[in-house]
PDB file of C-alpha atoms and ligand atoms in Angstrom:
ATOM      1  CA  MET I   1      82.843 118.393  96.932  1.00 36.00           C
ATOM      2  CA  SER I   2      81.382 119.762  93.729  1.00 40.00           C
ATOM      3  CA  ALA I   3      84.229 121.571  91.938  1.00 53.00           C
ATOM      4  CA  ARG I   4      84.653 120.514  88.288  1.00 93.00           C
ATOM      5  CA  HIS I   5      88.278 121.086  87.536  1.00 97.00           C
ATOM      6  CA  VAL I   6      90.301 119.925  84.561  1.00 98.00           C
ATOM      7  CA  PHE I   7      93.301 117.989  85.884  1.00 98.00           C
ATOM      8  CA  LEU I   8      96.378 117.430  83.743  1.00 98.00           C
ATOM      9  CA  ILE I   9      98.297 114.357  84.887  1.00 98.00           C
ATOM     10  CA  GLY I  10     101.353 112.644  83.444  1.00 98.00           C
ATOM     11  CA  PHE I  11     105.060 112.219  83.888  1.00 97.00           C
ATOM     12  CA  MET I  12     107.504 115.035  84.631  1.00 95.00           C
ATOM     13  CA  GLY I  13     108.253 116.764  81.343  1.00 94.00           C
ATOM     14  CA  SER I  14     104.941 115.835  79.727  1.00 95.00           C
ATOM     15  CA  GLY I  15     104.127 119.561  79.450  1.00 96.00           C
ATOM     16  CA  LYS I  16     101.377 119.774  82.085  1.00 98.00           C
ATOM     17  CA  THR I  17     102.299 123.240  83.364  1.00 97.00           C
ATOM     18  CA  THR I  18     102.715 124.881  79.949  1.00 97.00           C
ATOM     19  CA  VAL I  19      99.625 123.202  78.500  1.00 98.00           C
ATOM     20  CA  ALA I  20      97.551 124.103  81.587  1.00 98.00           C
ATOM     21  CA  ARG I  21      98.398 127.796  81.112  1.00 98.00           C
ATOM     22  CA  ILE I  22      97.365 127.758  77.458  1.00 98.00           C
ATOM     23  CA  VAL I  23      94.153 125.779  78.077  1.00 98.00           C
ATOM     24  CA  ALA I  24      93.164 127.924  81.077  1.00 98.00           C
ATOM     25  CA  SER I  25      93.491 131.079  79.027  1.00 98.00           C
ATOM     26  CA  ALA I  26      91.601 129.504  76.085  1.00 96.00           C
ATOM     27  CA  ILE I  27      88.606 128.506  78.211  1.00 96.00           C
ATOM     28  CA  GLY I  28      88.740 131.429  80.651  1.00 96.00           C
ATOM     29  CA  ARG I  29      89.456 129.481  83.814  1.00 97.00           C
ATOM     30  CA  PRO I  30      92.135 129.995  86.482  1.00 98.00           C
ATOM     31  CA  CYS I  31      95.352 128.034  86.025  1.00 98.00           C
ATOM     32  CA  VAL I  32      96.551 126.174  89.121  1.00 98.00           C
ATOM     33  CA  ASP I  33      99.954 124.536  89.502  1.00 98.00           C
ATOM     34  CA  LEU I  34      99.745 121.983  92.301  1.00 98.00           C
ATOM     35  CA  ASP I  35     103.521 122.110  92.953  1.00 97.00           C
ATOM     36  CA  GLU I  36     103.251 125.892  93.430  1.00 98.00           C
ATOM     37  CA  GLU I  37     100.349 125.391  95.868  1.00 98.00           C
ATOM     38  CA  ILE I  38     102.501 122.941  97.840  1.00 98.00           C
ATOM     39  CA  GLU I  39     105.467 125.341  97.814  1.00 98.00           C
ATOM     40  CA  ARG I  40     103.232 128.147  99.085  1.00 98.00           C
ATOM     41  CA  ALA I  41     101.763 125.961 101.852  1.00 98.00           C
ATOM     42  CA  LEU I  42     105.158 124.662 102.987  1.00 98.00           C
ATOM     43  CA  GLY I  43     107.091 127.879 102.432  1.00 98.00           C
ATOM     44  CA  MET I  44     109.850 126.029 100.558  1.00 98.00           C
ATOM     45  CA  SER I  45     110.664 124.704  97.113  1.00 97.00           C
ATOM     46  CA  VAL I  46     109.759 121.170  96.034  1.00 96.00           C
ATOM     47  CA  ALA I  47     113.467 120.284  96.018  1.00 94.00           C
ATOM     48  CA  ASP I  48     113.872 121.576  99.599  1.00 96.00           C
ATOM     49  CA  ALA I  49     110.722 119.728 100.699  1.00 97.00           C
ATOM     50  CA  PHE I  50     112.216 116.429  99.512  1.00 96.00           C
ATOM     51  CA  VAL I  51     115.429 117.153 101.450  1.00 96.00           C
ATOM     52  CA  ARG I  52     113.865 118.510 104.621  1.00 97.00           C
ATOM     53  CA  LEU I  53     110.626 116.491 104.890  1.00 97.00           C
ATOM     54  CA  GLY I  54     111.486 113.472 102.776  1.00 97.00           C
ATOM     55  CA  GLU I  55     109.213 112.150 100.045  1.00 96.00           C
ATOM     56  CA  PRO I  56     106.481 111.134 102.584  1.00 97.00           C
ATOM     57  CA  GLY I  57     106.308 114.728 103.868  1.00 98.00           C
ATOM     58  CA  PHE I  58     106.073 116.064 100.330  1.00 98.00           C
ATOM     59  CA  ARG I  59     103.338 113.527  99.439  1.00 98.00           C
ATOM     60  CA  ALA I  60     101.299 114.490 102.518  1.00 98.00           C
ATOM     61  CA  ALA I  61     101.445 118.165 101.464  1.00 98.00           C
ATOM     62  CA  GLU I  62     100.564 117.159  97.899  1.00 98.00           C
ATOM     63  CA  HIS I  63      97.449 115.340  99.123  1.00 98.00           C
ATOM     64  CA  ASP I  64      96.406 118.322 101.265  1.00 98.00           C
ATOM     65  CA  ALA I  65      96.865 120.715  98.318  1.00 98.00           C
ATOM     66  CA  LEU I  66      94.736 118.502  96.079  1.00 98.00           C
ATOM     67  CA  ALA I  67      92.020 118.085  98.716  1.00 98.00           C
ATOM     68  CA  ALA I  68      91.884 121.880  99.163  1.00 97.00           C
ATOM     69  CA  LEU I  69      90.785 122.230  95.531  1.00 97.00           C
ATOM     70  CA  ALA I  70      87.397 120.743  96.460  1.00 96.00           C
ATOM     71  CA  THR I  71      86.244 124.191  97.501  1.00 95.00           C
ATOM     72  CA  ALA I  72      88.180 126.236  94.935  1.00 95.00           C
ATOM     73  CA  GLU I  73      86.834 127.901  91.821  1.00 96.00           C
ATOM     74  CA  PRO I  74      86.985 125.349  88.956  1.00 96.00           C
ATOM     75  CA  GLY I  75      90.345 125.664  87.216  1.00 97.00           C
ATOM     76  CA  VAL I  76      92.803 123.931  84.946  1.00 98.00           C
ATOM     77  CA  VAL I  77      95.186 122.148  87.306  1.00 98.00           C
ATOM     78  CA  ALA I  78      98.706 120.990  86.433  1.00 98.00           C
ATOM     79  CA  CYS I  79      99.406 118.127  88.855  1.00 98.00           C
ATOM     80  CA  GLY I  80     102.836 116.882  89.886  1.00 98.00           C
ATOM     81  CA  GLY I  81     103.865 113.665  88.147  1.00 97.00           C
ATOM     82  CA  GLY I  82     103.512 111.610  91.331  1.00 97.00           C
ATOM     83  CA  VAL I  83      99.985 112.685  92.256  1.00 98.00           C
ATOM     84  CA  VAL I  84      98.545 109.349  91.122  1.00 98.00           C
ATOM     85  CA  ILE I  85     100.636 107.296  93.572  1.00 97.00           C
ATOM     86  CA  ASP I  86      98.248 107.897  96.487  1.00 98.00           C
ATOM     87  CA  PRO I  87      94.940 106.065  95.957  1.00 98.00           C
ATOM     88  CA  ARG I  88      93.143 108.849  97.850  1.00 98.00           C
ATOM     89  CA  ASN I  89      94.385 111.283  95.219  1.00 98.00           C
ATOM     90  CA  ARG I  90      93.178 109.080  92.376  1.00 98.00           C
ATOM     91  CA  ALA I  91      89.702 109.058  93.949  1.00 97.00           C
ATOM     92  CA  LEU I  92      89.781 112.838  94.487  1.00 98.00           C
ATOM     93  CA  LEU I  93      90.837 113.532  90.900  1.00 98.00           C
ATOM     94  CA  HIS I  94      87.834 111.561  89.642  1.00 96.00           C
ATOM     95  CA  GLU I  95      85.492 113.174  92.092  1.00 96.00           C
ATOM     96  CA  LEU I  96      86.571 116.755  91.419  1.00 97.00           C
ATOM     97  CA  GLY I  97      86.909 116.904  87.660  1.00 96.00           C
ATOM     98  CA  LEU I  98      87.923 115.696  84.238  1.00 97.00           C
ATOM     99  CA  VAL I  99      91.299 113.940  84.235  1.00 98.00           C
ATOM    100  CA  VAL I 100      93.484 114.331  81.144  1.00 98.00           C
ATOM    101  CA  TYR I 101      96.634 112.207  80.838  1.00 98.00           C
ATOM    102  CA  LEU I 102      99.428 113.783  78.786  1.00 98.00           C
ATOM    103  CA  GLU I 103     101.478 110.835  77.538  1.00 98.00           C
ATOM    104  CA  VAL I 104     105.222 111.156  76.911  1.00 97.00           C
ATOM    105  CA  SER I 105     108.139 108.726  76.592  1.00 95.00           C
ATOM    106  CA  ALA I 106     110.917 108.764  79.211  1.00 94.00           C
ATOM    107  CA  ALA I 107     113.443 109.888  76.576  1.00 92.00           C
ATOM    108  CA  GLU I 108     111.312 112.800  75.357  1.00 94.00           C
ATOM    109  CA  ALA I 109     110.483 113.807  78.942  1.00 94.00           C
ATOM    110  CA  LEU I 110     114.172 113.993  79.838  1.00 92.00           C
ATOM    111  CA  ALA I 111     114.994 115.941  76.683  1.00 92.00           C
ATOM    112  CA  ARG I 112     112.259 118.472  77.492  1.00 91.00           C
ATOM    113  CA  ILE I 113     113.286 118.821  81.154  1.00 91.00           C
ATOM    114  CA  GLY I 114     116.974 119.380  80.403  1.00 89.00           C
ATOM    115  CA  ASP I 115     118.405 120.310  83.812  1.00 89.00           C
ATOM    116  CA  THR I 116     116.881 117.903  86.367  1.00 87.00           C
ATOM    117  CA  ALA I 117     118.093 119.860  89.431  1.00 86.00           C
ATOM    118  CA  SER I 118     114.541 120.922  90.338  1.00 86.00           C
ATOM    119  CA  ARG I 119     113.230 117.336  89.954  1.00 91.00           C
ATOM    120  CA  PRO I 120     114.625 115.481  92.994  1.00 90.00           C
ATOM    121  CA  LEU I 121     113.461 112.085  91.709  1.00 93.00           C
ATOM    122  CA  LEU I 122     115.472 112.478  88.487  1.00 91.00           C
ATOM    123  CA  ALA I 123     118.451 114.477  89.759  1.00 88.00           C
ATOM    124  CA  GLY I 124     121.768 112.646  89.937  1.00 80.00           C
ATOM    125  CA  SER I 125     123.860 110.687  87.503  1.00 76.00           C
ATOM    126  CA  SER I 126     121.292 108.034  86.518  1.00 87.00           C
ATOM    127  CA  GLY I 127     118.389 110.303  85.542  1.00 83.00           C
ATOM    128  CA  ALA I 128     117.654 108.283  82.406  1.00 88.00           C
ATOM    129  CA  LEU I 129     117.349 105.032  84.328  1.00 90.00           C
ATOM    130  CA  ALA I 130     115.238 106.699  87.034  1.00 91.00           C
ATOM    131  CA  ALA I 131     112.888 108.146  84.409  1.00 93.00           C
ATOM    132  CA  THR I 132     112.425 104.814  82.633  1.00 94.00           C
ATOM    133  CA  THR I 133     111.851 102.917  85.885  1.00 94.00           C
ATOM    134  CA  LEU I 134     109.475 105.490  87.383  1.00 95.00           C
ATOM    135  CA  LEU I 135     107.465 105.906  84.196  1.00 96.00           C
ATOM    136  CA  SER I 136     106.971 102.173  83.720  1.00 96.00           C
ATOM    137  CA  ALA I 137     105.867 101.865  87.366  1.00 95.00           C
ATOM    138  CA  ARG I 138     103.353 104.680  86.945  1.00 97.00           C
ATOM    139  CA  GLU I 139     101.995 104.214  83.436  1.00 97.00           C
ATOM    140  CA  SER I 140      99.157 101.947  84.535  1.00 97.00           C
ATOM    141  CA  LEU I 141      98.170 104.397  87.289  1.00 98.00           C
ATOM    142  CA  TYR I 142      98.030 107.312  84.845  1.00 98.00           C
ATOM    143  CA  ALA I 143      96.004 105.244  82.394  1.00 97.00           C
ATOM    144  CA  ALA I 144      93.593 103.979  85.051  1.00 97.00           C
ATOM    145  CA  THR I 145      93.002 107.487  86.414  1.00 97.00           C
ATOM    146  CA  ALA I 146      92.519 109.212  83.059  1.00 97.00           C
ATOM    147  CA  ASP I 147      89.202 110.095  81.466  1.00 97.00           C
ATOM    148  CA  VAL I 148      91.058 111.242  78.352  1.00 96.00           C
ATOM    149  CA  ARG I 149      94.545 110.358  77.021  1.00 97.00           C
ATOM    150  CA  VAL I 150      96.541 112.689  74.790  1.00 98.00           C
ATOM    151  CA  ASP I 151      99.785 111.565  73.124  1.00 96.00           C
ATOM    152  CA  THR I 152     102.184 114.512  73.287  1.00 96.00           C
ATOM    153  CA  SER I 153     105.120 112.985  71.393  1.00 93.00           C
ATOM    154  CA  GLY I 154     106.463 115.310  68.731  1.00 92.00           C
ATOM    155  CA  SER I 155     103.734 117.899  69.426  1.00 95.00           C
ATOM    156  CA  THR I 156     104.118 121.503  70.562  1.00 96.00           C
ATOM    157  CA  PRO I 157     102.370 122.633  73.774  1.00 97.00           C
ATOM    158  CA  GLU I 158      99.978 124.670  71.592  1.00 98.00           C
ATOM    159  CA  GLU I 159      99.027 121.554  69.605  1.00 98.00           C
ATOM    160  CA  VAL I 160      98.503 119.528  72.774  1.00 98.00           C
ATOM    161  CA  ALA I 161      96.479 122.370  74.327  1.00 98.00           C
ATOM    162  CA  ALA I 162      94.194 122.442  71.283  1.00 98.00           C
ATOM    163  CA  VAL I 163      93.481 118.709  71.654  1.00 98.00           C
ATOM    164  CA  VAL I 164      92.862 119.103  75.401  1.00 97.00           C
ATOM    165  CA  THR I 165      90.527 122.077  74.854  1.00 97.00           C
ATOM    166  CA  HIS I 166      88.560 120.061  72.314  1.00 96.00           C
ATOM    167  CA  ALA I 167      88.312 117.134  74.754  1.00 95.00           C
ATOM    168  CA  ILE I 168      87.005 119.464  77.474  1.00 94.00           C
ATOM    169  CA  GLN I 169      84.332 120.792  75.126  1.00 92.00           C
ATOM    170  CA  GLU I 170      83.358 117.244  74.110  1.00 91.00           C
ATOM    171  CA  ALA I 171      83.105 116.178  77.752  1.00 90.00           C
ATOM    172  CA  ALA I 172      80.862 119.160  78.530  1.00 88.00           C
ATOM    173  CA  SER I 173      78.460 118.507  75.633  1.00 82.00           C
TER     174      SER I 173
HETATM  175  C1  S3P Y 201     107.199 114.557  90.913  1.00 86.27           C
HETATM  176  C2  S3P Y 201     106.940 115.481  89.926  1.00 86.27           C
HETATM  177  C3  S3P Y 201     107.173 116.919  90.103  1.00 86.27           C
HETATM  178  C4  S3P Y 201     107.086 117.304  91.591  1.00 86.27           C
HETATM  179  C5  S3P Y 201     108.003 116.435  92.403  1.00 86.27           C
HETATM  180  C6  S3P Y 201     107.664 114.944  92.293  1.00 86.27           C
HETATM  181  C7  S3P Y 201     106.992 113.112  90.640  1.00 86.27           C
HETATM  182  O1  S3P Y 201     106.219 117.687  89.371  1.00 86.27           O
HETATM  183  O2  S3P Y 201     105.764 117.197  92.058  1.00 86.27           O
HETATM  184  O3  S3P Y 201     109.326 116.671  91.985  1.00 86.27           O
HETATM  185  O4  S3P Y 201     106.954 112.308  91.593  1.00 86.27           O
HETATM  186  O5  S3P Y 201     106.837 112.747  89.451  1.00 86.27           O
HETATM  187  P1  S3P Y 201     106.238 117.817  87.749  1.00 86.27           P
HETATM  188  O6  S3P Y 201     105.596 116.588  87.193  1.00 86.27           O
HETATM  189  O7  S3P Y 201     105.431 119.055  87.496  1.00 86.27           O
HETATM  190  O8  S3P Y 201     107.663 117.963  87.331  1.00 86.27           O
END
């Protein structure tokens, strides 16, 4: 287990996927989207996985996808918002790379996401309440797992990516 990835963690809508793409291209590393890895492994969308396998089935696939990165070329990895729930994942993130927490408020996350249909945990009539409740339950896990925290409120993905790229360079020096 020697891969040194850069992991972007944080709530849904914090910009992990977009920022990962920009950072990966800036530092010349592959961009990995953990949700896409899970979808490829399961042969179904995240939304379908929640319906057909339930959240436990999705979380098991999420852990397997993260563990598989131990032998992958070091990349910039956008993690799903719930990756920090499993303590084994928190240990793996630390072991395999630099962990960057993209902080966002529940209100800004929801505004950025717009249509929540592809986010099973926020879909439905009470998305705002679900976002507030989930984020407050997870904030301490994100903070405890992070090596670096970046506040994304009011910033463009390009601005956030510049801060993340700088943090990566600092960590390497
Ligand atoms: C989840 C976040 C999603 C996806 C799944 C569960 C979560 O990823 O993994 O819907 O528990 O926060 P994004 O954070 O990329 O939306």
